[in-house]
Coordinates of C-alpha atoms and ligand atoms in Angstrom, one line a residue:
X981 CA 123.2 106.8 95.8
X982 CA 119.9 108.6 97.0
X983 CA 117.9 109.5 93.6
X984 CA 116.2 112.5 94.1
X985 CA 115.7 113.9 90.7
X986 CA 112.0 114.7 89.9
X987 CA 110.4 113.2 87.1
X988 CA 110.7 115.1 83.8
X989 CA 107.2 115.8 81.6
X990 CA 107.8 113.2 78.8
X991 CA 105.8 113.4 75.3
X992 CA 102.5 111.0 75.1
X993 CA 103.2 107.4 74.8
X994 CA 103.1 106.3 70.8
X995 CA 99.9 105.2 69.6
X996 CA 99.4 101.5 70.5
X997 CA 101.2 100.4 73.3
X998 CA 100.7 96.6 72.6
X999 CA 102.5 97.4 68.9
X1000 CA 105.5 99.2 70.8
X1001 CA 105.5 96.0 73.0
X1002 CA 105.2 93.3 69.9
X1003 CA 108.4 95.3 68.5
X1004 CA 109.9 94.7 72.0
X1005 CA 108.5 90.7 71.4
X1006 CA 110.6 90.7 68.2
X1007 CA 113.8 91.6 69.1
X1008 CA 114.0 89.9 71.9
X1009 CA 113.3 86.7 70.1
X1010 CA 115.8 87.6 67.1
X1011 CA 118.2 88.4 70.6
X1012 CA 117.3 84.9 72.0
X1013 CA 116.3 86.5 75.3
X1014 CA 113.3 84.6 73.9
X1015 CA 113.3 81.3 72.8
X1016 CA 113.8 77.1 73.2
X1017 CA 116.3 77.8 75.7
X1018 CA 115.0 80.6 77.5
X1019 CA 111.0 80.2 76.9
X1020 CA 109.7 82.6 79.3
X1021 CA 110.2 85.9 80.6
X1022 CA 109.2 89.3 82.0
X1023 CA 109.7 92.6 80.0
X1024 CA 109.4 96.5 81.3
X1025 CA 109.4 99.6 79.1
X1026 CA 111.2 101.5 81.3
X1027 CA 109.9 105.0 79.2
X1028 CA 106.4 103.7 79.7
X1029 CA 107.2 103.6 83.5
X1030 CA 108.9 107.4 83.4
X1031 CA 105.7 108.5 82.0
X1032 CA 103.3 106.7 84.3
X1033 CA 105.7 108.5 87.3
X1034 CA 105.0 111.7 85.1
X1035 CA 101.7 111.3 84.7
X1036 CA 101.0 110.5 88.4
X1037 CA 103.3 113.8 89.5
X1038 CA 101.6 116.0 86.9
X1039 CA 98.1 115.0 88.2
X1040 CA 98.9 116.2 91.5
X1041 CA 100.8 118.7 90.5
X1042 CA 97.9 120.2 89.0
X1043 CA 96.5 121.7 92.1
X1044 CA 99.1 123.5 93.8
X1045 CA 100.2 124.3 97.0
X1046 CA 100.1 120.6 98.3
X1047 CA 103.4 118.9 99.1
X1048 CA 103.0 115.4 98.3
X1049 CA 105.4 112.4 98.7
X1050 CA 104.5 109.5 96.0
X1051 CA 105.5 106.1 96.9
X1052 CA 105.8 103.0 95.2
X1053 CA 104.1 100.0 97.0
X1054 CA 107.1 97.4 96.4
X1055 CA 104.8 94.2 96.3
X1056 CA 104.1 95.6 93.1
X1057 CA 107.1 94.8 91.3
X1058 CA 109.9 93.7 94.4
X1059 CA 113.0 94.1 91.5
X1060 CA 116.2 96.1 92.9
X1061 CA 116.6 97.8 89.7
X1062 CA 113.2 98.8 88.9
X1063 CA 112.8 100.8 92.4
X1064 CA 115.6 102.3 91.1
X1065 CA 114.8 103.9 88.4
X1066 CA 111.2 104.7 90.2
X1067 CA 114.1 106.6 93.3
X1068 CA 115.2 108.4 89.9
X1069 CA 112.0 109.3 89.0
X1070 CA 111.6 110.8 92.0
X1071 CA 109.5 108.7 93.5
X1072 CA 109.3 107.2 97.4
X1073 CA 108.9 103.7 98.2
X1074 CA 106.0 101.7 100.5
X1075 CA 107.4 98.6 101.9
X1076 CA 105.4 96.3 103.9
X1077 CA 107.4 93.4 105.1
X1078 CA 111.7 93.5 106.1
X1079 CA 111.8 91.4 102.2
X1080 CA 110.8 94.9 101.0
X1081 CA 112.5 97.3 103.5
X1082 CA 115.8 95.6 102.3
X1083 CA 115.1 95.6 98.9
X1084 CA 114.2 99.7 99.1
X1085 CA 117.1 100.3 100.9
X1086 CA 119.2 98.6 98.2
X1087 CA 117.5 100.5 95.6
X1088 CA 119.0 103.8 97.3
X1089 CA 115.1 105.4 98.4
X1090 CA 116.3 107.8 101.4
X1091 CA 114.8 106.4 104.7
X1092 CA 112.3 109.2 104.7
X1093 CA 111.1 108.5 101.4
X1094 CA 110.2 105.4 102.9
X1095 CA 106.8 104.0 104.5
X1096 CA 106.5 100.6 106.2
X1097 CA 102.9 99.3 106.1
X1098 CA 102.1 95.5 107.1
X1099 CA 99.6 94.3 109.1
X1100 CA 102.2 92.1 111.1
X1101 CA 105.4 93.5 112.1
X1102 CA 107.6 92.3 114.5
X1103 CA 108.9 94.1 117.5
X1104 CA 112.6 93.8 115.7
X1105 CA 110.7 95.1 112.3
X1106 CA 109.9 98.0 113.9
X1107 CA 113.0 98.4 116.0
X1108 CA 114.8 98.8 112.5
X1109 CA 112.2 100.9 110.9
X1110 CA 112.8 103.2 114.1
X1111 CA 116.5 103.1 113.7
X1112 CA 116.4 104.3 110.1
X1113 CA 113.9 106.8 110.1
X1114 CA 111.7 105.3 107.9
X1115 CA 107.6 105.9 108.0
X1116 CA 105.5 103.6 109.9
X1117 CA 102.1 103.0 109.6
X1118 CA 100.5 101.0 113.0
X1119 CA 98.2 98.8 111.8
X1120 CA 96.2 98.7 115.0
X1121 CA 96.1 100.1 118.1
X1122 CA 98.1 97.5 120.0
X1123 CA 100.8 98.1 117.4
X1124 CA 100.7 101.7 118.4
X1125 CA 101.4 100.6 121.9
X1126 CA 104.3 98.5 121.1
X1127 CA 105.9 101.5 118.8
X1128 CA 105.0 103.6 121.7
X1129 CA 107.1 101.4 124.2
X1130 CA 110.5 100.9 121.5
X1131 CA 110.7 104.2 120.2
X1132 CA 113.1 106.8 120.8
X1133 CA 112.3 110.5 121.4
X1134 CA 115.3 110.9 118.9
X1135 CA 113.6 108.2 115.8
X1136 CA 113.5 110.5 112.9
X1137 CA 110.4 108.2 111.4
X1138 CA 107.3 110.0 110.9
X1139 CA 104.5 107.9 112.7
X1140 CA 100.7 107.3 111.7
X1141 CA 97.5 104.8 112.2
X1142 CA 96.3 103.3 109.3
X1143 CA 92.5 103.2 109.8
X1144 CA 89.4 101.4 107.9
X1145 CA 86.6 103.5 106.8
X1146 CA 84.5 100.2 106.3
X1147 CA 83.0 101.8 102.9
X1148 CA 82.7 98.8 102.0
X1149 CA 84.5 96.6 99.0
X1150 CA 85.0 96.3 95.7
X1151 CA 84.1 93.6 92.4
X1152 CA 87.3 91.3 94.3
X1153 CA 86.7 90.3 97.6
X1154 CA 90.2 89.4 98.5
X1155 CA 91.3 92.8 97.3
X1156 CA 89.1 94.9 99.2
X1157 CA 90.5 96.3 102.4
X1158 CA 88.1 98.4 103.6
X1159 CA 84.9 96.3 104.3
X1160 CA 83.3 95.7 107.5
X1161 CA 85.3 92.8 108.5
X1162 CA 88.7 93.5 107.1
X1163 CA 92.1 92.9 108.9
X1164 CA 93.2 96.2 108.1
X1165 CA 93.4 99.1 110.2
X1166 CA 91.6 100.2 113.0
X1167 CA 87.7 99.6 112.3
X1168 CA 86.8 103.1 112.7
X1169 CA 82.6 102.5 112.5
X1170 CA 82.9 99.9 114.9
X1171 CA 81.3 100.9 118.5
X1172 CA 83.8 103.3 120.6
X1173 CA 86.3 102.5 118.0
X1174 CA 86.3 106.3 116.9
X1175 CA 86.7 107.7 120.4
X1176 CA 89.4 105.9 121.0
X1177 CA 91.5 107.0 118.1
X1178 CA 90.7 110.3 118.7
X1179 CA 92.2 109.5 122.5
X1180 CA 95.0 107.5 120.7
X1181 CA 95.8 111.1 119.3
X1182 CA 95.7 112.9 121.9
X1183 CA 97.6 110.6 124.3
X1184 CA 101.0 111.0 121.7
X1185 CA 102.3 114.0 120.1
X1186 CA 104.3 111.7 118.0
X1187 CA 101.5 110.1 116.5
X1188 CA 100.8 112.9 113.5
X1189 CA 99.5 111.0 110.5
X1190 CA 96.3 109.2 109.4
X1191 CA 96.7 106.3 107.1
X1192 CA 93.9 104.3 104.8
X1193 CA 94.4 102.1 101.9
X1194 CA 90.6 101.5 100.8
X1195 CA 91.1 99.1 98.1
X1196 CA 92.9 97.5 95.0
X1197 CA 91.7 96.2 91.4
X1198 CA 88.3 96.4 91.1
X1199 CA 87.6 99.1 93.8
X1200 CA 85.5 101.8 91.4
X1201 CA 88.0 105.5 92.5
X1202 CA 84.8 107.0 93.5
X1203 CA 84.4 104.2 96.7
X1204 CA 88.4 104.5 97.2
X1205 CA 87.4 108.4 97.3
X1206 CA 85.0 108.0 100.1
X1207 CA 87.0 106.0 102.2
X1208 CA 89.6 109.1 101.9
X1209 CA 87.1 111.9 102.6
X1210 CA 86.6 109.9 105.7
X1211 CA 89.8 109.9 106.9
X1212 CA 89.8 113.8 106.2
X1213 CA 87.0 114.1 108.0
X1214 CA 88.9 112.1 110.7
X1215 CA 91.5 114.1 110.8
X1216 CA 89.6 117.2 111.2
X1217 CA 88.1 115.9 114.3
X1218 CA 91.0 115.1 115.7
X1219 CA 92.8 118.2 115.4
X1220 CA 89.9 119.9 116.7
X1221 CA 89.2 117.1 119.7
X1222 CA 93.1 117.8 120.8
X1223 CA 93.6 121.4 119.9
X1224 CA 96.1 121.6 118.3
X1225 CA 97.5 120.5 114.4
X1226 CA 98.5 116.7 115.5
X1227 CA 97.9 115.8 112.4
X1228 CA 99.7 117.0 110.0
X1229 CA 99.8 114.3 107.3
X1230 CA 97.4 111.9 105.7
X1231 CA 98.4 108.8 103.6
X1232 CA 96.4 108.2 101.0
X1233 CA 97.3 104.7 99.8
X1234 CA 97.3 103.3 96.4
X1235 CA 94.7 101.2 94.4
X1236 CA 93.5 102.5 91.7
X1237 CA 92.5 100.0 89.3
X1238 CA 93.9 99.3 86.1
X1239 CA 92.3 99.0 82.7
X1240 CA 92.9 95.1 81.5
X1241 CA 91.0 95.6 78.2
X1242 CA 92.9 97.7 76.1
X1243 CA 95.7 100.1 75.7
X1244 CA 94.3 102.6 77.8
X1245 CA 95.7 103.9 81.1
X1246 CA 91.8 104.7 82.8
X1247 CA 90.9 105.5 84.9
X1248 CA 93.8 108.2 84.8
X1249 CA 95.8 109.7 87.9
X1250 CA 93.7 112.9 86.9
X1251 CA 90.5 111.2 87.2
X1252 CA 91.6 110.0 90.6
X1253 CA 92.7 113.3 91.6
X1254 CA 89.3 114.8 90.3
X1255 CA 87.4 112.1 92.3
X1256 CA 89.6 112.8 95.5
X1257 CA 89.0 116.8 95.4
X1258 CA 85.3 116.4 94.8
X1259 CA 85.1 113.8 97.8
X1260 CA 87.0 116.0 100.1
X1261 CA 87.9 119.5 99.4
X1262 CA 90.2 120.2 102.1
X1263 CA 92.4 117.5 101.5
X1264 CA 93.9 119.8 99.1
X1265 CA 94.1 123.4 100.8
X1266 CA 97.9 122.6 101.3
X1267 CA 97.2 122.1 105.2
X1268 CA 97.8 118.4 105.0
X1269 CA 101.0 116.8 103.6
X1270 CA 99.7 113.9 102.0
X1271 CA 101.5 110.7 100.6
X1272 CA 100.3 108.2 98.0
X1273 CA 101.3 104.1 97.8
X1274 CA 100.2 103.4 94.0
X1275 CA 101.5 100.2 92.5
X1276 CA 99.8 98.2 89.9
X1277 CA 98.4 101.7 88.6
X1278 CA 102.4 102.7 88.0
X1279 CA 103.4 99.6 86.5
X1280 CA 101.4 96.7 85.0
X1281 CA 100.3 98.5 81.9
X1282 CA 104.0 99.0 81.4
X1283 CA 105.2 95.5 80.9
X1284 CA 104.3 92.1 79.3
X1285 CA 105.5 88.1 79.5
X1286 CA 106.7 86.5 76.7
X1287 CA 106.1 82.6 76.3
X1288 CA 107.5 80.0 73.7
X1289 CA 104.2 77.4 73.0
X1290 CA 106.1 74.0 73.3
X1291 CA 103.1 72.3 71.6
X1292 CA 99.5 72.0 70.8
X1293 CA 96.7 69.7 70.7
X1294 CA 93.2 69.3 70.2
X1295 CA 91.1 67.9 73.3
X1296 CA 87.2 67.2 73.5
X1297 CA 86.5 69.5 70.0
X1298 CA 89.2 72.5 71.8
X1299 CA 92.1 73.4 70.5
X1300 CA 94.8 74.3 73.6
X1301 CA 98.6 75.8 73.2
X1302 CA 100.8 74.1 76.2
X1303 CA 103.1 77.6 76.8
X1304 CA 105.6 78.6 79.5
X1305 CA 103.6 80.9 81.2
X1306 CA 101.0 79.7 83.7
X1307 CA 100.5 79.8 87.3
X1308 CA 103.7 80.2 88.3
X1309 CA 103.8 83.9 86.7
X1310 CA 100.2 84.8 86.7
X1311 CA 99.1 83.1 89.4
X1312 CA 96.2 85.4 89.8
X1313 CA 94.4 84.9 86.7
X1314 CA 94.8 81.4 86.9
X1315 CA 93.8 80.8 89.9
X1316 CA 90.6 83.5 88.9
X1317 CA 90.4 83.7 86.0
X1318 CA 87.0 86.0 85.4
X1319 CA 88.4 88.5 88.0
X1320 CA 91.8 88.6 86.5
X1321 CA 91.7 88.1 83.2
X1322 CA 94.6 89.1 80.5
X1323 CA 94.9 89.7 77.0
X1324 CA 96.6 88.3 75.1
X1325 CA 99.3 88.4 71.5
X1326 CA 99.8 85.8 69.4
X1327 CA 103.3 85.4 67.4
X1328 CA 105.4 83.2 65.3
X1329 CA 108.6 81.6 65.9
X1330 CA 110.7 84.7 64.5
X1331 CA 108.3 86.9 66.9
X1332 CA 106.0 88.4 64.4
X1333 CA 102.6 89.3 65.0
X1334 CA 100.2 86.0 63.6
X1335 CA 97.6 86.9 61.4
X1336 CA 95.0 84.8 59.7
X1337 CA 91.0 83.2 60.6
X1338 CA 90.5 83.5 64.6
X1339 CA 90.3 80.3 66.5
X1340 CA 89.2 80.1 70.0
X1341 CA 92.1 78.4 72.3
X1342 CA 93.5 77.4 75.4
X1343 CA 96.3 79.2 76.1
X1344 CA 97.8 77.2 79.3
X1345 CA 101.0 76.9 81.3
X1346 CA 103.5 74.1 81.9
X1347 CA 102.0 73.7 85.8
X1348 CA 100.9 69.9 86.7
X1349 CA 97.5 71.0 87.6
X1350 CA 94.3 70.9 85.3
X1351 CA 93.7 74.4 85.7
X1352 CA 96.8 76.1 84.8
X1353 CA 95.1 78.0 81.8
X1354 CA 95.9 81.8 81.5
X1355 CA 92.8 82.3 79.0
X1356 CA 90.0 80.3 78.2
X1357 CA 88.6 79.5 74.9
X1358 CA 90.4 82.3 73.7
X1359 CA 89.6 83.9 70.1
X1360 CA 93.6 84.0 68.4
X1361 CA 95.2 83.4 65.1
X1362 CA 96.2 79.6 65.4
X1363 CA 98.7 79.2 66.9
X1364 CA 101.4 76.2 66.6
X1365 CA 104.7 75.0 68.0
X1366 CA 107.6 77.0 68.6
X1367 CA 105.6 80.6 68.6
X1368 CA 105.2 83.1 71.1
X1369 CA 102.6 84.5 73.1
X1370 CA 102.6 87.4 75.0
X1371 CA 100.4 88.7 78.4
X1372 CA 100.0 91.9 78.5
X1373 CA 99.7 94.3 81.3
X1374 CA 101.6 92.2 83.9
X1375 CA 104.3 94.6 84.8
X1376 CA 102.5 94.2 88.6
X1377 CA 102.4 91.6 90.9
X1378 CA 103.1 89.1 87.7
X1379 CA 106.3 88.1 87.0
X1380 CA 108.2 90.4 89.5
X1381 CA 105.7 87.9 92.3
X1382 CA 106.8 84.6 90.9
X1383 CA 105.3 81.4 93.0
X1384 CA 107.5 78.1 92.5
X1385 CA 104.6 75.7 92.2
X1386 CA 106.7 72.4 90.3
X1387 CA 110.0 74.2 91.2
X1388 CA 109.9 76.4 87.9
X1389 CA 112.5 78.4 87.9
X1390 CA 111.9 82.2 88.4
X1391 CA 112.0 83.7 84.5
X1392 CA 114.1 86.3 83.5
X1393 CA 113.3 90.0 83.3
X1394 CA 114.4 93.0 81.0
X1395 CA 113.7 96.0 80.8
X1396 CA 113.7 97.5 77.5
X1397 CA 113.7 101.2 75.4
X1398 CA 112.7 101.8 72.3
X1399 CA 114.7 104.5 70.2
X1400 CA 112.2 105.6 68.1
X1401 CA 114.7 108.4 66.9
X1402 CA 116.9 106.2 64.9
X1403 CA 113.5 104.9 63.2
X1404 CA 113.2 101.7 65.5
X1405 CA 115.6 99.3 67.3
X1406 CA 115.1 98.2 71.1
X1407 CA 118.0 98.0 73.6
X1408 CA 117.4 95.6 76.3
X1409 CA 118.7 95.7 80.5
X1410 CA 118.9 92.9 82.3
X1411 CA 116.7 93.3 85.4
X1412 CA 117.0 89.9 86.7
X1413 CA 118.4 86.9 85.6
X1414 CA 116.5 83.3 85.4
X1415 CA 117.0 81.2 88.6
X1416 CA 119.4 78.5 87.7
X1417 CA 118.5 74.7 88.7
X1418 CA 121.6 75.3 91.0
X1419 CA 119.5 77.5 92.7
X1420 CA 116.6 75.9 92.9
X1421 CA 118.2 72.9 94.1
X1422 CA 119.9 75.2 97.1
X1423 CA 116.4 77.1 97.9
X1424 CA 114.9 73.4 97.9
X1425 CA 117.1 72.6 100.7
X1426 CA 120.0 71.1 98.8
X1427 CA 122.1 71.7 102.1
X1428 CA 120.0 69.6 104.2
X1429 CA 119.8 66.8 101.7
X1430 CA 120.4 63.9 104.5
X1431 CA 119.3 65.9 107.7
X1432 CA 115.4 63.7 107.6
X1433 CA 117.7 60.3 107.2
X1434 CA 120.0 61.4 109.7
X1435 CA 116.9 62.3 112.3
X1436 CA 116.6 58.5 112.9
X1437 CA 113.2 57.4 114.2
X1438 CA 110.8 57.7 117.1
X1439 CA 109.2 54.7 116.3
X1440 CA 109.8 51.5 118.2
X1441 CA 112.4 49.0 116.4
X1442 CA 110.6 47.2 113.6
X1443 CA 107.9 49.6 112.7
X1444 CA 110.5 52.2 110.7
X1445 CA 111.2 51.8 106.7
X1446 CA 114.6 53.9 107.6
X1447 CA 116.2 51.1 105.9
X1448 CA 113.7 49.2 103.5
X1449 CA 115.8 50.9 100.4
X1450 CA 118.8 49.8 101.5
Ligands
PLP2750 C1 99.1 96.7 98.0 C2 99.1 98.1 98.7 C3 99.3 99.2 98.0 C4 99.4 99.3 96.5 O1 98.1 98.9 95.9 P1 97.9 99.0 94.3 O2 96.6 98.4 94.1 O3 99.0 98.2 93.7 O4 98.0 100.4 94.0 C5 99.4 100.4 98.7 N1 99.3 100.4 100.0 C6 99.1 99.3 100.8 C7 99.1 99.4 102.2 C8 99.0 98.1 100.1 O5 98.9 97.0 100.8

């Protein structure tokens, strides 16, 4: 199946996207996709995502004339089904590891709706990525080298640099890529650096796109901007260095941050758009086919977590709900918590929205660390045993990027629609089913249960416990 259909204008999203979600909440507790047996788990609105594709296409669409390929960055959300329905939207997909190449090609994307981007690819990576005809992006120029030396003059793939513009970062150090120092691309303000790219160019006519990914959350989509218009300029200069178009494509990247404090998608694809044409004019004359890699922009505002609190106690004067979502589904916010923070619902037990006086809380995860607190001192109705909370805006890089800190099981995930036309209800898909502790046994090397014992000893006779339990 290769999805090709192009995503259809939808009507705005109803008011409140948090109230659509805390219907979504309900059901699936009254469903028991939520509850003492299962107490955590991902959701999706799969409608919200059609219109984020929409909304994305639309603002693009705006200025015509410019053929543009939208891909999905698949670290985003790495779930078969949900590239899926993103191929059905119409859009492409940016993988950056073969994890992600596999999971795109499962999802149907066509190989040449396909990018690969990583800054450490293999020589059998790219022998693959080669074979299939799917994008790749060099990360440097002794990548280039290698894909110079293993490709074949009949590889479909379209081939590019990825280059730095070193504008500098944004609010998150660790999620800026285009500062001075970052392993990203090729440095391109670095001494010589920019001749030889330009020589790079000129040396391969196979080598006929530019690449830069300036940034993530926190990067303002004015400094993303700039690090674009640089690239353009790039470009320009090489096409006029070697004569001729080489260049005939420029890959824009993703990041655009998201909003975390309310409902609101902003900035907007638009206002990205707008920022990009004032920035760089030319990027849009139609001469360059360009390609975008958004993820989080696509997607986190689009889905919550659900959580059962187990209990709740009162420690030095603060009142803290013990919940089943922590660091092992938001491992960012946990880990920093003023750069990523989340807000946050509070239910009851049959999943109804909690009223009453505001009380500031803990809200914290079942993780055996200290800090495994999702919000901090957090203003909610009190909340008490056996209700819900919900996180919202982690349909990226949250519960799709589980880590198994204490061998908690991966949650479930759904996606879920809302038919507002027969006044309410909400169907739910399953998107991926909880890890069983069958499986995490097997991934915890269940197989290899006696292959340490069986190793024997090194050690000279006498000095080994081998045997002291037996
Ligand atoms: C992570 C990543 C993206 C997507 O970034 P978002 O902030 O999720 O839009 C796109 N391109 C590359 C190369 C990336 O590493």
């Amino acid at each position: 199946m290769t999805p090709t259909t192009s995503a259809a204008p939808l009507a705005p999203p109803p008011a409140g996207r948090s109230a659509g979600f805390a219907e979504a909440l309900r059901q699936a507790v009254a469903d028991g996709l939520l509850g003492e047996e299962q107490p955590v788990a991902g959701f999706l609105d799969t409608d919200g995502v059609r219109r984020s594709v929409a909304a994305l296409h639309a603002a693009f669409d705006a200025v015509p004339g410019v053929p543009v390929l939208h891909t999905f960055a698949a670290k985003a959300a790495s779930l078969v089904p949900v590239l899926r329905l993103l191929a059905a939207c119409g859009m492409g997909c940016e993988v950056a590891s073969p994890g992600e190449l596999r999971l795109a090609v499962e999802a149907g994307f066509a190989p040449e709706r396909i990018v690969l981007d990583s800054p450490a690819k293999t020589r059998e990576e790219l022998r693959l990525a080669l074979a299939l005809g799917v994008a790749v992006n060099a990360d440097s120029l002794d990548e280039l080298r290698r894909i110079g030396e293993l490709r074949s003059p009949r590889s479909a793939s379209v081939l590019g640099l990825r280059v730095n513009p070193q504008v500098g970062g944004g609010s998150i150090g660790a999620m800026s890529t285009a500062t001075a120092t970052s392993k990203f691309g090729v440095p391109l303000r670095d001494p010589g650096v920019r001749e030889q790219v330009v020589d790079a160019f000129a040396q391969r006519g196979w080598l006929t796109r530019l690449h830069a990914h300036v940034g993530s959350q926190g990067c303002p989509p004015e400094l993303i901007a700039e690090g674009i218009a640089e690239t353009y300029r790039l470009a320009e200069e090489i096409n006029e260095a070697v004569g001729v178009r080489r260049i005939t494509g420029i890959d824009i990247g993703g990041g655009l941050p998201v909003n975390f404090t309310d409902d609101e998608d902003r900035p907007s694809f638009s206002d990205y758009v707008s920022a990009l044409r004032a920035a760089a004019p030319g990027l849009f004359d139609g001469r360059y086919a360009l390609v975008t890699e958004f993820g989080r922009s696509l997607l986190a505002k689009n889905g919550f977590i659900g959580a059962r609190v187990e209990y709740t106690k009162d420690a030095g004067g603060r009142r803290i709900a013990l919940t089943h979502a922590g660091a092992q589904v938001a491992t960012r916010t946990v880990f920093m918590p003023d750069a990523w923070p989340l807000r946050i619902g509070a239910f009851d037990a049959e999943g109804l929205p909690r009223k009453g006086p505001l009380l500031a809380q803990d809200i914290a995860g079942p993780c055996c660390f200290a800090g495994d607190v999702v919000a901090h001192a957090r203003e909610l109705p009190e909340l008490r045993e056996g209700d819900f909370v919900a996180l919202y805006d982690t349909g990226a890089y949250y519960f799709s990027t589980h880590w198994a800190y204490n061998s908690l099981p991966r949650p479930a995930v759904y996606g879920f629609v809302r038919d507002d036309a027969d006044g309410g209800g909400v169907r739910f898909a399953p998107v991926r089913d909880a890890q069983s502790l069958d499986s995490v046994a097997a991934e915890s090397g269940l197989d290899h249960a006696d292959s340490l014992t069986a190793l024997g000893t090194g050690l000279p006779a006498g000095r080994g416990d081998e045997d002291r339990n037996r």
